[in-house]
XYZ file of C-alpha atoms in Angstrom:
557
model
C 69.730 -1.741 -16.032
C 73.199 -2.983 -15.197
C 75.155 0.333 -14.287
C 77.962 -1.327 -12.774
C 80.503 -4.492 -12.678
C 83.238 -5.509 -10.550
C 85.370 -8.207 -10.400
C 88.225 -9.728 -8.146
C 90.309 -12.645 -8.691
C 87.667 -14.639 -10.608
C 88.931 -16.787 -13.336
C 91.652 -14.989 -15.169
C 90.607 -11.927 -13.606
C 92.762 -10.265 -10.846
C 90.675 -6.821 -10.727
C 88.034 -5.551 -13.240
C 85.663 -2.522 -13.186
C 83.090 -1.673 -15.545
C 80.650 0.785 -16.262
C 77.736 0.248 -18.609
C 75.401 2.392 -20.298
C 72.466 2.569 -21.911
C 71.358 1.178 -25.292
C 73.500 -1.673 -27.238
C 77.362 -2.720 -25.414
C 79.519 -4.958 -27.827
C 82.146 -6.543 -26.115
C 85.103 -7.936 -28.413
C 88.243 -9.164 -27.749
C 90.911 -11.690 -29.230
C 89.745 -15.611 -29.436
C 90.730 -16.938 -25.443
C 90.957 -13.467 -24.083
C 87.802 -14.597 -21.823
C 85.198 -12.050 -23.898
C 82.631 -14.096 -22.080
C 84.089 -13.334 -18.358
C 81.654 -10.967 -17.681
C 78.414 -12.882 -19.047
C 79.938 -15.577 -16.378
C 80.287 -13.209 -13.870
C 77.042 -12.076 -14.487
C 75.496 -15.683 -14.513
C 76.746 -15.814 -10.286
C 74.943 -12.846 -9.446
C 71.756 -14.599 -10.953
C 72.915 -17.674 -8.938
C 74.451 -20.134 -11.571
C 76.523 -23.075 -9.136
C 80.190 -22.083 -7.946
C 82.741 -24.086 -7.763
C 86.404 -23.618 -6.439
C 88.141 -23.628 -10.277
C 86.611 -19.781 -10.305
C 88.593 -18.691 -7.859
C 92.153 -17.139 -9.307
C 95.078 -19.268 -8.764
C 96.435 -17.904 -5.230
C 93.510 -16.337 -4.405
C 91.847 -16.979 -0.970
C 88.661 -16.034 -2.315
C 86.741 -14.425 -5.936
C 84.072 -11.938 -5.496
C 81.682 -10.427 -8.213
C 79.449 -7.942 -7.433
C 77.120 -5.961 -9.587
C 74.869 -2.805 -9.569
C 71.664 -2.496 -10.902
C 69.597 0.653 -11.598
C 66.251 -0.643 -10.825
C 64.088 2.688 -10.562
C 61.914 1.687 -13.929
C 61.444 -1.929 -12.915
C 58.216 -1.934 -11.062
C 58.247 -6.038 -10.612
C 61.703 -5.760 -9.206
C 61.076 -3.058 -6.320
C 57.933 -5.153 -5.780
C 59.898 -8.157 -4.931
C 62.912 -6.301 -3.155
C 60.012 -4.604 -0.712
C 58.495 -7.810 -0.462
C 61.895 -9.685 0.753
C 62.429 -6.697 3.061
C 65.658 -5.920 0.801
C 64.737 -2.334 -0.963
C 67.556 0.192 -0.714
C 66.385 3.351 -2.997
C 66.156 2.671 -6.913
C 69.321 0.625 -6.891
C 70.074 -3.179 -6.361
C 73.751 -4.062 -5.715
C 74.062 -8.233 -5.920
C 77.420 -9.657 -4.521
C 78.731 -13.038 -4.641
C 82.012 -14.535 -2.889
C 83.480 -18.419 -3.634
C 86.067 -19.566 -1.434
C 89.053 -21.061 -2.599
C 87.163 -24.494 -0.951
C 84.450 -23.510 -3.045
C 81.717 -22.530 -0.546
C 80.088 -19.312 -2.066
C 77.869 -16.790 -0.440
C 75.449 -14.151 -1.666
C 74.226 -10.498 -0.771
C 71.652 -8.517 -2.011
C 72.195 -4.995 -0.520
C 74.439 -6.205 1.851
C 72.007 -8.505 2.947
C 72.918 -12.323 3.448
C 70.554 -14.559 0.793
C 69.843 -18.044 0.517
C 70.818 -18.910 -3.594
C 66.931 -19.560 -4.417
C 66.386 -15.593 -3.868
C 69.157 -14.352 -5.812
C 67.544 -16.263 -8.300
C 64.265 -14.983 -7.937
C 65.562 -11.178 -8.120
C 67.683 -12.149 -10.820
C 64.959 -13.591 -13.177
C 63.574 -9.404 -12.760
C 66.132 -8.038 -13.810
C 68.572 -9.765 -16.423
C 68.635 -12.397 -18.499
C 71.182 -14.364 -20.370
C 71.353 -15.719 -23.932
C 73.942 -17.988 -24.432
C 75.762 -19.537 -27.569
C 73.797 -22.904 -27.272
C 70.647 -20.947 -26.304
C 69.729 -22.187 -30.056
C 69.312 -25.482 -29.357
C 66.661 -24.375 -26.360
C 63.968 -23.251 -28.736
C 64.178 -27.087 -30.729
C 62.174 -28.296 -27.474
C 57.784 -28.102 -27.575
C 58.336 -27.198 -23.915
C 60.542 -24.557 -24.568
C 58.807 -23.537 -27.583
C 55.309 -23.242 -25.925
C 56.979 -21.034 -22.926
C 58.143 -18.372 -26.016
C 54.446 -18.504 -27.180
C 53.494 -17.501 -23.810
C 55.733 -15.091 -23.157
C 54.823 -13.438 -26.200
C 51.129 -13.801 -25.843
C 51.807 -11.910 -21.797
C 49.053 -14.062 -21.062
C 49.788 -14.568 -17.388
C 46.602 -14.722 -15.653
C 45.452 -16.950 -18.698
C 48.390 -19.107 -17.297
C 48.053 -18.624 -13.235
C 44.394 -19.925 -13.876
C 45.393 -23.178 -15.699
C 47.760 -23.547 -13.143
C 45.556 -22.470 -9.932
C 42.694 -25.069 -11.291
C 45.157 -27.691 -12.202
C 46.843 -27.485 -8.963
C 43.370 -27.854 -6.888
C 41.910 -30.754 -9.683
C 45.330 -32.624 -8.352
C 45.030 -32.468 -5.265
C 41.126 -33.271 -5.061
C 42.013 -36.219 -7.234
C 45.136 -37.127 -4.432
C 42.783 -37.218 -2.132
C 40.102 -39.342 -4.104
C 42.895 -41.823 -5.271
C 43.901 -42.058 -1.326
C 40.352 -42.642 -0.548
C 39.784 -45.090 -3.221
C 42.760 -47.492 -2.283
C 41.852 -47.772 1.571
C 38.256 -49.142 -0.033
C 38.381 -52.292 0.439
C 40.350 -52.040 3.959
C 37.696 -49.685 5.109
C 34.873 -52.384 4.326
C 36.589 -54.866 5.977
C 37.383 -52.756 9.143
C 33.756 -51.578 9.053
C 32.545 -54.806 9.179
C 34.511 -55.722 11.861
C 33.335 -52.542 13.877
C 29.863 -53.624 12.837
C 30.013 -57.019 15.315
C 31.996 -55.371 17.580
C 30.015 -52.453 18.350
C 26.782 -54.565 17.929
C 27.901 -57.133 20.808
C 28.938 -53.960 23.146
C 25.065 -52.148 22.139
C 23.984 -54.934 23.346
C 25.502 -54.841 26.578
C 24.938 -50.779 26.728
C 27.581 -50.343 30.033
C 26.616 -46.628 31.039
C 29.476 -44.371 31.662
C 31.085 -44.877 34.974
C 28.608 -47.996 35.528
C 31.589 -50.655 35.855
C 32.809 -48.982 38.890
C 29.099 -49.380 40.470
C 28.988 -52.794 39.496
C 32.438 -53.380 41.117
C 30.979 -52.051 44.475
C 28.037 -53.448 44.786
C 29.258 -56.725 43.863
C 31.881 -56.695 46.757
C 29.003 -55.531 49.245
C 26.506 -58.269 48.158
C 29.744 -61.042 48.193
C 29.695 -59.843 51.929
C 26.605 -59.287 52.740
C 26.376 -61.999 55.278
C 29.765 -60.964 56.826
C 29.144 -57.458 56.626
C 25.027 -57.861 58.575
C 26.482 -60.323 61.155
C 29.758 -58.036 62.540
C 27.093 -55.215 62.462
C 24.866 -56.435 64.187
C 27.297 -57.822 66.666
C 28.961 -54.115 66.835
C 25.503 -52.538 67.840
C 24.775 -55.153 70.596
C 28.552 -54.292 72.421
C 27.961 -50.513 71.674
C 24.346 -49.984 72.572
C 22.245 -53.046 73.230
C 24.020 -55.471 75.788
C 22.398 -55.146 79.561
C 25.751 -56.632 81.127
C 28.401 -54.286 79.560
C 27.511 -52.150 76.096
C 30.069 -49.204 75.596
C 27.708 -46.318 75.489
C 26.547 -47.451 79.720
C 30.806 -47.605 80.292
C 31.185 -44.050 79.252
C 28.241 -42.893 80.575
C 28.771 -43.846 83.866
C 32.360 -42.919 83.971
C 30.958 -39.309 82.843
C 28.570 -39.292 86.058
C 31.475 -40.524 88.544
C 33.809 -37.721 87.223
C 31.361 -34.857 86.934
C 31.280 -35.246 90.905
C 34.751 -35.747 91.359
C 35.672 -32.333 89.323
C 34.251 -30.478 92.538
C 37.735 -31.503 94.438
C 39.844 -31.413 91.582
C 39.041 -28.993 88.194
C 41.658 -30.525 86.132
C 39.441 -33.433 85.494
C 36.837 -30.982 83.446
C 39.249 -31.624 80.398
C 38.886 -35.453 80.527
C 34.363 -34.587 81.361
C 34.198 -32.757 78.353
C 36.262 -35.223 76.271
C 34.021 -38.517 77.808
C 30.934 -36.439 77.548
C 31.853 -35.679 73.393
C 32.679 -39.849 73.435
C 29.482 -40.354 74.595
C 27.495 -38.368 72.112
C 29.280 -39.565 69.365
C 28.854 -43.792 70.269
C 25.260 -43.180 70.637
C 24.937 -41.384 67.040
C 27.179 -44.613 65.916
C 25.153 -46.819 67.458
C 22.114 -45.618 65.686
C 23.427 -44.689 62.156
C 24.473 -48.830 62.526
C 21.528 -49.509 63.710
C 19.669 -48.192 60.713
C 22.579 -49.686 58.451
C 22.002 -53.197 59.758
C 17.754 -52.604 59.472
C 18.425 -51.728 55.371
C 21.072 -54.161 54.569
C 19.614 -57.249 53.163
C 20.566 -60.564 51.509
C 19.199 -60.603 47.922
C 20.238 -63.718 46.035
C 18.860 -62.685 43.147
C 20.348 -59.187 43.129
C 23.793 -61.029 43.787
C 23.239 -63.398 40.852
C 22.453 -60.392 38.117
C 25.076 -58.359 39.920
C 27.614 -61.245 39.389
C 26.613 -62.266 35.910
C 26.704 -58.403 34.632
C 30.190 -57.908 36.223
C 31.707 -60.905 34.855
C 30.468 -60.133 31.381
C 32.169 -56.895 31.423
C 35.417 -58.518 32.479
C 35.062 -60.723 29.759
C 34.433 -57.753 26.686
C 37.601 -56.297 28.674
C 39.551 -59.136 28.063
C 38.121 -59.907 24.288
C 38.865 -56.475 23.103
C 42.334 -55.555 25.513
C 40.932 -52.691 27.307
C 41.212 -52.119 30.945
C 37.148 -53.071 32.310
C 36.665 -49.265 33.432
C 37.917 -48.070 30.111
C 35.139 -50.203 28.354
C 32.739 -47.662 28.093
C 35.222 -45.594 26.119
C 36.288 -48.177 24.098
C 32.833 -48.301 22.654
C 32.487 -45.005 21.820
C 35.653 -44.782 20.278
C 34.287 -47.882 17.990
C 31.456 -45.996 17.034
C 33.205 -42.850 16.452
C 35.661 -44.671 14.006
C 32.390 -46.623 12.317
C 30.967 -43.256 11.805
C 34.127 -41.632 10.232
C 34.530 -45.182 8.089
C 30.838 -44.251 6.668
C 31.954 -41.043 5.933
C 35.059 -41.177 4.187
C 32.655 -43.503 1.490
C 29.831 -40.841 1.406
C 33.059 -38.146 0.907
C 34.315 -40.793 -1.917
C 30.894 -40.251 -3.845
C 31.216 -36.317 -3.449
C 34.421 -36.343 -4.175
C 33.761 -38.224 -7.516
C 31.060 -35.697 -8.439
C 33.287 -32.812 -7.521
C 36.206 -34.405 -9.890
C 34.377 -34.033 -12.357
C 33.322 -30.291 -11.959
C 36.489 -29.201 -11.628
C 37.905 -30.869 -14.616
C 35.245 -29.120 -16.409
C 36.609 -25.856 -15.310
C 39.851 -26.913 -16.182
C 39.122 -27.918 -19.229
C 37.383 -24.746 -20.282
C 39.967 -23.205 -18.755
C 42.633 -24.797 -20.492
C 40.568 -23.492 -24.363
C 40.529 -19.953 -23.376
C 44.509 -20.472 -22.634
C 44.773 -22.269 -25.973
C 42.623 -19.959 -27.695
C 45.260 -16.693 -26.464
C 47.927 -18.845 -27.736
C 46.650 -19.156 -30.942
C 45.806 -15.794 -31.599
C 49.405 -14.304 -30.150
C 51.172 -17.820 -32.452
C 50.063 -16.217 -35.620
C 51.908 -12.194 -34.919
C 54.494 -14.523 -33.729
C 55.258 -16.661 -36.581
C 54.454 -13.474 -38.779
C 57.511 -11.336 -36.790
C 60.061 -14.580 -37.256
C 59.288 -15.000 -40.838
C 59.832 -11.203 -41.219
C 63.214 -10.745 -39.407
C 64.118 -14.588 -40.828
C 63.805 -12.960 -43.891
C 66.214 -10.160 -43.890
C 68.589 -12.482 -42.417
C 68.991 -14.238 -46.230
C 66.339 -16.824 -45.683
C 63.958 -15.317 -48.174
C 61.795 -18.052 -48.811
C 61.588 -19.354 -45.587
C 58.099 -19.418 -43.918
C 57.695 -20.472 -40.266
C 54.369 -21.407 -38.456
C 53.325 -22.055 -34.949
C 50.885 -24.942 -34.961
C 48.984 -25.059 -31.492
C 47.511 -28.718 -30.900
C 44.600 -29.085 -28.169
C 43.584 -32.090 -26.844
C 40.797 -31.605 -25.340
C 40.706 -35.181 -23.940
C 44.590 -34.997 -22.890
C 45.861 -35.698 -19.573
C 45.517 -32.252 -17.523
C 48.721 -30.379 -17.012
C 49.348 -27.220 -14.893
C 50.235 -25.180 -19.131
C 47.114 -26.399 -20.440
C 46.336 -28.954 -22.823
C 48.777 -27.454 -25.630
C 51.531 -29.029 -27.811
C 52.832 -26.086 -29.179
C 55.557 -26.901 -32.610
C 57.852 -24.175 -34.394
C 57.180 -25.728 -38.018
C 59.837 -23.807 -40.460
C 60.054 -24.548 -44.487
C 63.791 -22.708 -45.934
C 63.436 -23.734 -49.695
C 60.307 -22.696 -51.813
C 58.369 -26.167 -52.384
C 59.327 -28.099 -49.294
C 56.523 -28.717 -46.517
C 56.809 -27.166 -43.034
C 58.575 -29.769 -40.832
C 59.611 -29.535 -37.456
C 62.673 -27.535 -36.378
C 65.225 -30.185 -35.809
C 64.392 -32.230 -39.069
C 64.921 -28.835 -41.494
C 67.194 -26.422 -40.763
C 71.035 -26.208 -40.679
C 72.940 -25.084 -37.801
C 73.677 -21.536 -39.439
C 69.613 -21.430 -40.595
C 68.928 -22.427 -36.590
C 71.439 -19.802 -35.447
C 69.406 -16.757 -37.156
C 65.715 -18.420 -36.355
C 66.723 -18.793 -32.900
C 68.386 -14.998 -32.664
C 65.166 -13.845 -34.149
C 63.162 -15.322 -31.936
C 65.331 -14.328 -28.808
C 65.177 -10.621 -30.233
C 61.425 -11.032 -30.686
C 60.996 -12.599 -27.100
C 63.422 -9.927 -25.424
C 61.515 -7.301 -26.737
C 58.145 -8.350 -25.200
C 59.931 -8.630 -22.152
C 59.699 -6.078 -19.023
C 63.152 -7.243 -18.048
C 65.758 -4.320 -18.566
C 68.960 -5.825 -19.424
C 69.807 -8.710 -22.213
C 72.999 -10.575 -22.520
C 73.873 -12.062 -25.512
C 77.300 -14.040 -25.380
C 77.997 -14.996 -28.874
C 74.534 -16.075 -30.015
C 75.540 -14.767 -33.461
C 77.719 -18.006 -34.022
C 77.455 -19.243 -37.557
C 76.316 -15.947 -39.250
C 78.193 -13.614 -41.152
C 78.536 -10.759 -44.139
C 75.084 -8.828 -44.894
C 73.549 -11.272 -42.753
C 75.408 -10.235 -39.421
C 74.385 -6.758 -40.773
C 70.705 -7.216 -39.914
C 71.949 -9.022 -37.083
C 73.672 -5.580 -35.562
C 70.406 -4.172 -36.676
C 68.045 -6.269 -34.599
C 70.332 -5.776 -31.647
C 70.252 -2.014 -31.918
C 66.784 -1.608 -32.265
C 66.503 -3.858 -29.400
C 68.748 -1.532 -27.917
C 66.588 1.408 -27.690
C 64.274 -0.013 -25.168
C 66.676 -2.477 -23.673
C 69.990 -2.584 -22.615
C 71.577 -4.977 -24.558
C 75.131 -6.503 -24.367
C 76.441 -8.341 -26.614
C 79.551 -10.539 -26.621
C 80.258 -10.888 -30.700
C 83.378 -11.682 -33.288
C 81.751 -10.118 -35.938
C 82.756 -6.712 -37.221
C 78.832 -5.570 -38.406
C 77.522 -6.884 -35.297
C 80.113 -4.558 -32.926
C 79.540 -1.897 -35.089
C 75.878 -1.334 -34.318
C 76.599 -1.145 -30.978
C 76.061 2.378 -29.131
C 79.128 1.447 -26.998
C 82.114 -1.264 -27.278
C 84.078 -2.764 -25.089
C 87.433 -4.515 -25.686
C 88.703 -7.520 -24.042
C 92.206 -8.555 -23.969
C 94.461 -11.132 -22.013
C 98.300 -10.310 -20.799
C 100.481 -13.173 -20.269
C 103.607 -13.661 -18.591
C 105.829 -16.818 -17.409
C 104.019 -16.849 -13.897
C 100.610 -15.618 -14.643
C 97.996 -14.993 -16.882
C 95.616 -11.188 -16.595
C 92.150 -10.510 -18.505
C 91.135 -6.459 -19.003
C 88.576 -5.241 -20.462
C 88.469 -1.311 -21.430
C 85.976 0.792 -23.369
C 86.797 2.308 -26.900
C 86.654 5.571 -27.822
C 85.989 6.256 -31.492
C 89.544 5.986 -32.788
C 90.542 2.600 -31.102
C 86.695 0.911 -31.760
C 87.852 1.627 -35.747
C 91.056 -0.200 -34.862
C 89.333 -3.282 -33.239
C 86.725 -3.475 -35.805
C 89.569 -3.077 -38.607
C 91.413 -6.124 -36.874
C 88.245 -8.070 -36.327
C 87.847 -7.251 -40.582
C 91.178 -8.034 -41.598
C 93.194 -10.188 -38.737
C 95.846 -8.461 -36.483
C 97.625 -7.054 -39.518
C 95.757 -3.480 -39.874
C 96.270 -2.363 -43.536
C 94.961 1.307 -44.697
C 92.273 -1.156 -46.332
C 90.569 -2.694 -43.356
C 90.775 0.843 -41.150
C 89.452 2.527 -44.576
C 86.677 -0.571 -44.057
C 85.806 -0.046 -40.178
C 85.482 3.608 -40.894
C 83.060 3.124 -43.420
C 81.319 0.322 -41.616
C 80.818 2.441 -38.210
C 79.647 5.717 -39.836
C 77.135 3.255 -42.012
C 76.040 1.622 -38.698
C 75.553 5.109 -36.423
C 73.801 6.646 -39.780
C-alpha cells in the first residue's frame, strides 16, 4: 500500500508530504484547490507522459516520489526480484521533469526506462478517474472487466499462446503462398538449367584437368620435337653431348687435384653435375618415349573444354567455378520443391491448430459466461441501493464460433442495462443518463477493485453526478472496499468523506506573486468542520456542524 508521498515544485505545489494509512483516505478541499494533485502525482510514478507545464513556475526541476509497502504483494516482489530491483518489503518510485521537460525515473534508486515503471506500477496501484465512466461503454473494455472478474488468466494466456502460434504459422503460409507462382517459374527455369549442366556432368576440379591437358596436346608436337632435340645435346650426340663435356672435364681434374687440392671443391661439384645430366637425360628420355600425338584425344579434349567455356559464359560464372554453380542450382531446385511440400503441411497444420484454438477459445467463453452471470447479479445488487431499484443489468456473451481468431477469444462481450420497469435491456450508451452511468460504472469499478490483488485504489472524483442517500451507499461501497484495500478517494460530497477511515484536506494560498497548494490531515474536530462546509457552503451555521456531527458518528457506527 501507498505509505508515503512527496512532492516538490510540481504544479502548484512548492513542498508536500503525506502519510497514508490503511483502509478508506478522503481527500477534500475547496473547488481549484488542486484536490486531484496527488492522484496526478501519483499517475507519474505509474509513468503517465511529462511535460514541462508540471514543473512550478521558477523551478529548475519537479520531483514526485512515492513509497510503497509492498510486503503482502507477492506479484510485485516477483517482478522487483525479477528486474534485479528488490530492496526489503518496500518500493520507493521517484520521478524528476526538467523545466525543458525531459523526465527521469527511479525505482529504488535505480535508473528505469518509462515501460518498467509502468510495469511495476500496474502491481501495485491503480487509478480511477472522473471519465473512467465512459471506459466501461466500450465491448473491449467491457469484456476485459468480465475477465478480470472471472481471474481466468491461464484461460486467457492459452487463447493468447495458441492465437499467437496459429498467426504466425499462417504468416508463414501466406508468405509461402504469394512466392507460388515465382517459385514455379524459377523452378522451371532451374529445371533446363540444371538439366543442360547433368548433361555435361563436369566432375569437381575436372575443368582445371581439361585446361592442362589441352595446353599439352596443343603442343604436343613442339613439346616431342625440343625434347627430343634436348636428349640428343645432353646424352646422345657422338661429336659433343653435355654429359661426355663434364665427364671428361671430371677425369682431367681428378688428376690435376694431386698438385693442387683446392680443385677437389670444383671435382665434387662436376662430379654431382654429372650425375644429375645423366638422371635428366633419362627421365627425358622416358618423357619423349610416352609422349604421343593423339588427334583424336586433342579433338574430344578441345570440344569438352570449349563447351565448358561456353556454360561459363551462358550462365556468368568463372569456368572453374562451374562445377559449383551446378550444385548450387540443384541445391536451390531442391529447397524450391520443398518450400511446396512445406506449403501442403503447412495447410494441414493450419488447420489443427485452429482447431485448438477454437476449442480453446469455448472453454474461455464458457468461464466468461459462468463468472458474467455473479457479475451482472453483484451490479444489479449495488445498482440497486444506489436508487435504481428497478434497474436490471445483464452481461450477454456472444461466440462466434466461425469469427475471425483473436488473441481474447472469439467473444463480444455487451453490458445490457434496463432503468425503468417495462423497457428492454439495451446497450449502455443508448439507456442510461450520465448520473445512472456514474453509479453503474462506480459499481462496477468497486466490484472490479475488489477482485483485484492490487493493494491501493484511487478514485479522483468518480462520484460525479451522485448525491443525497445515494452518495450514502456510495461512502458505503468505498468503505467496505476499504477493509481489504486501501482506498483513496478524491470526493465533494459530504456522505462520501464521511465514510472514510481518514480525511485529508486540500487547500490553496494565494498571494500577488504566487500561488501554494497544502494538503493536511483532519483530526476529528476540523473533519466535522470540512464536512459541515462541504454541507452547508463556507458559512458554518450551528445547523450544518450539528449535521456533520451526526453524519460522521452515523458513518463510523
Amino acid at each position: 500500500m501507498l505509505t508515503h508521498l512527496s512532492i516538490r515544485n510540481f504544479a502548484v505545489v512548492k513542498t508536500l508530504d503525506v502519510d497514508f494509512t490503511p483502509g478508506m483516505t478522503a481527500i477534500t478541499g475547496e473547488t481549484g484547490a488542486g484536490k486531484s494533485i496527488s492522484v496526478d502525482a501519483l499517475g507519474l510514478c505509474l509513468g503517465e507522459r511529462a511535460d514541462s507545464g508540471m514543473v512550478r513556475t521558477g523551478a529548475a526541476k519537479a520531483e514526485v516520489s512515492a513509497t510503497f509497502d509492498i510486503k503482502q504483494q507477492k506479484a510485485a516482489l516477483e517482478w522487483l526480484n525479477e528486474h534485479e530491483l528488490a530492496d526489503a518489503d518496500e518500493v520507493i518510485i521517484r520521478r524528476v521533469i526538467s523545466s525543458e521537460g525531459r523526465s527521469k525515473a527511479f525505482i529504488n534508486g535505480t535508473p528505469v526506462p518509462l515501460q518498467q515503471l509502468k510495469g511495476l506500477g500496474q502491481q501495485i496501484l491503480s487509478i480511477h478517474g472522473q471519465h473512467a465512466h465512459q471506459h466501461i461503454l466500450k465491448n473491449e473494455n467491457q469484456k476485459h472487466l468480465v475477465d478480470q472478474y472471472a481471474e481466468h488468466q491461464q484461460l486467457l494466456d492459452k487463447v493468447s499462446s495458441r492465437y499467437q502460434v496459429l498467426r504466425a504459422q499462417k504468416q508463414q503460409y501466406q508468405s509461402l503462398l504469394e512466392g507460388q507462382k515465382q517459385r514455379a517459374d524459377r523452378s522451371q527455369l532451374l529445371s533446363y538449367q540444371i538439366q543442360e549442366l547433368d548433361e555435361f556432368d563436369l566432375a569437381e576440379g575436372e575443368f582445371i584437368e581439361l585446361e592442362i591437358e589441352h595446353k599439352k596436346l596443343s603442343h604436343s608436337q613442339t613439346l616431342l620435337e625440343q625434347s627430343q632435340i634436348s636428349f640428343h645435346q645432353l646424352y646422345e650426340a657422338e661429336d659433343f653431348n653435355a654429359l661426355s663435356a663434364v665427364q671428361n672435364s671430371v677425369d682431367r681434374l681428378t688428376e690435376l687435384q694431386e698438385h693442387d687440392p683446392s680443385l677437389s671443391p670444383i671435382v665434387s661439384m662436376l662430379t654431382e653435375a654429372s650425375i644429375q645430366i645423366d638422371e635428366a637425360a633419362n627421365e627425358l628420355r622416358a618423357y619423349t618415349e610416352q609422349l604421343e600425338i593423339d588427334p583424336m584425344r586433342m579433338q574430344n579434349v578441345e570440344a569438352r573444354y570449349s563447351q565448358a567455356l561456353n556454360l561459363s559464359r551462358k550462365h556468368n560464372v568463372q569456368p572453374e567455378s562451374l562445377y559449383e554453380f551446378h550444385q548450387n542450382l540443384n541445391a536451390e531446385y531442391k529447397g524450391l520443391v520443398q518450400d511446396d511440400s512445406l506449403l501442403e503441411e503447412l495447410e494441414e497444420q493450419l488447420a489443427l491448430l485452429e482447431l485448438e484454438y477454437r476449442k480453446a477459445a469455448l472453454q474461455l467463453s464458457s468461464s466468461r459466461k459462468k463468472a458474467a452471470k455473479a457479475f451482472a447479479k453483484e451490479v444489479e445488487k449495488h445498482v440497486h441501493q444506489m436508487n435504481m431499484a428497478d434497474t436490471q443489468f445483464e452481461i450477454t456473451i456472444e461466440h462466434d464460433e466461425l469469427g475471425k481468431p483473436h488473441s481474447s477469444g472469439l467473444d463480444t462481450v455487451r453490458f445490457m442495462v434496463s432503468t425503468n420497469k417495462g423497457q428492454a435491456k439495451d446497450q449502455l450508451d443508448k439507456v442510461v443518463s450520465g448520473g445512472e452511468l456514474s453509479r453503474i460504472g462506480l459499481a462496477i469499478q468497486v466490484i472490479s477493485s475488489s477482485s483485484s490483488d492490487i493493494a491501493t485504489m484511487i478514485f479522483d472524483e468518480v462520484d460525479s453526478g451522485i448525491s443525497g442517500s445515494t452518495a450514502s451507499v456510495v461512502g458505503q461501497l468505498l468503505r467496505k472496499l476499504g477493509h481489504s484495500t486501501q482506498v483513496i478517494c478524491v470526493t465533494h460530497l459530504p456522505q462520501v468523506a464521511a465514510r472514510a477511515h481518514n480525511q485529508m484536506f486540500v487547500t490553496k494560498f494565494s498571494d500577488k506573486n504566487t500561488t501554494e497548494t497544502h494538503m493536511i490531515s483532519l483530526k476529528e474536530n476540523e473533519r466535522i468542520e470540512e464536512l459541515a462546509r462541504l454541507l452547508a457552503g463556507d458559512t458554518l451555521t450551528e445547523s450544518a456542524i450539528a449535521n456533520a456531527k451526526e453524519l460522521l458518528e452515523i458513518s463510523n457506527s
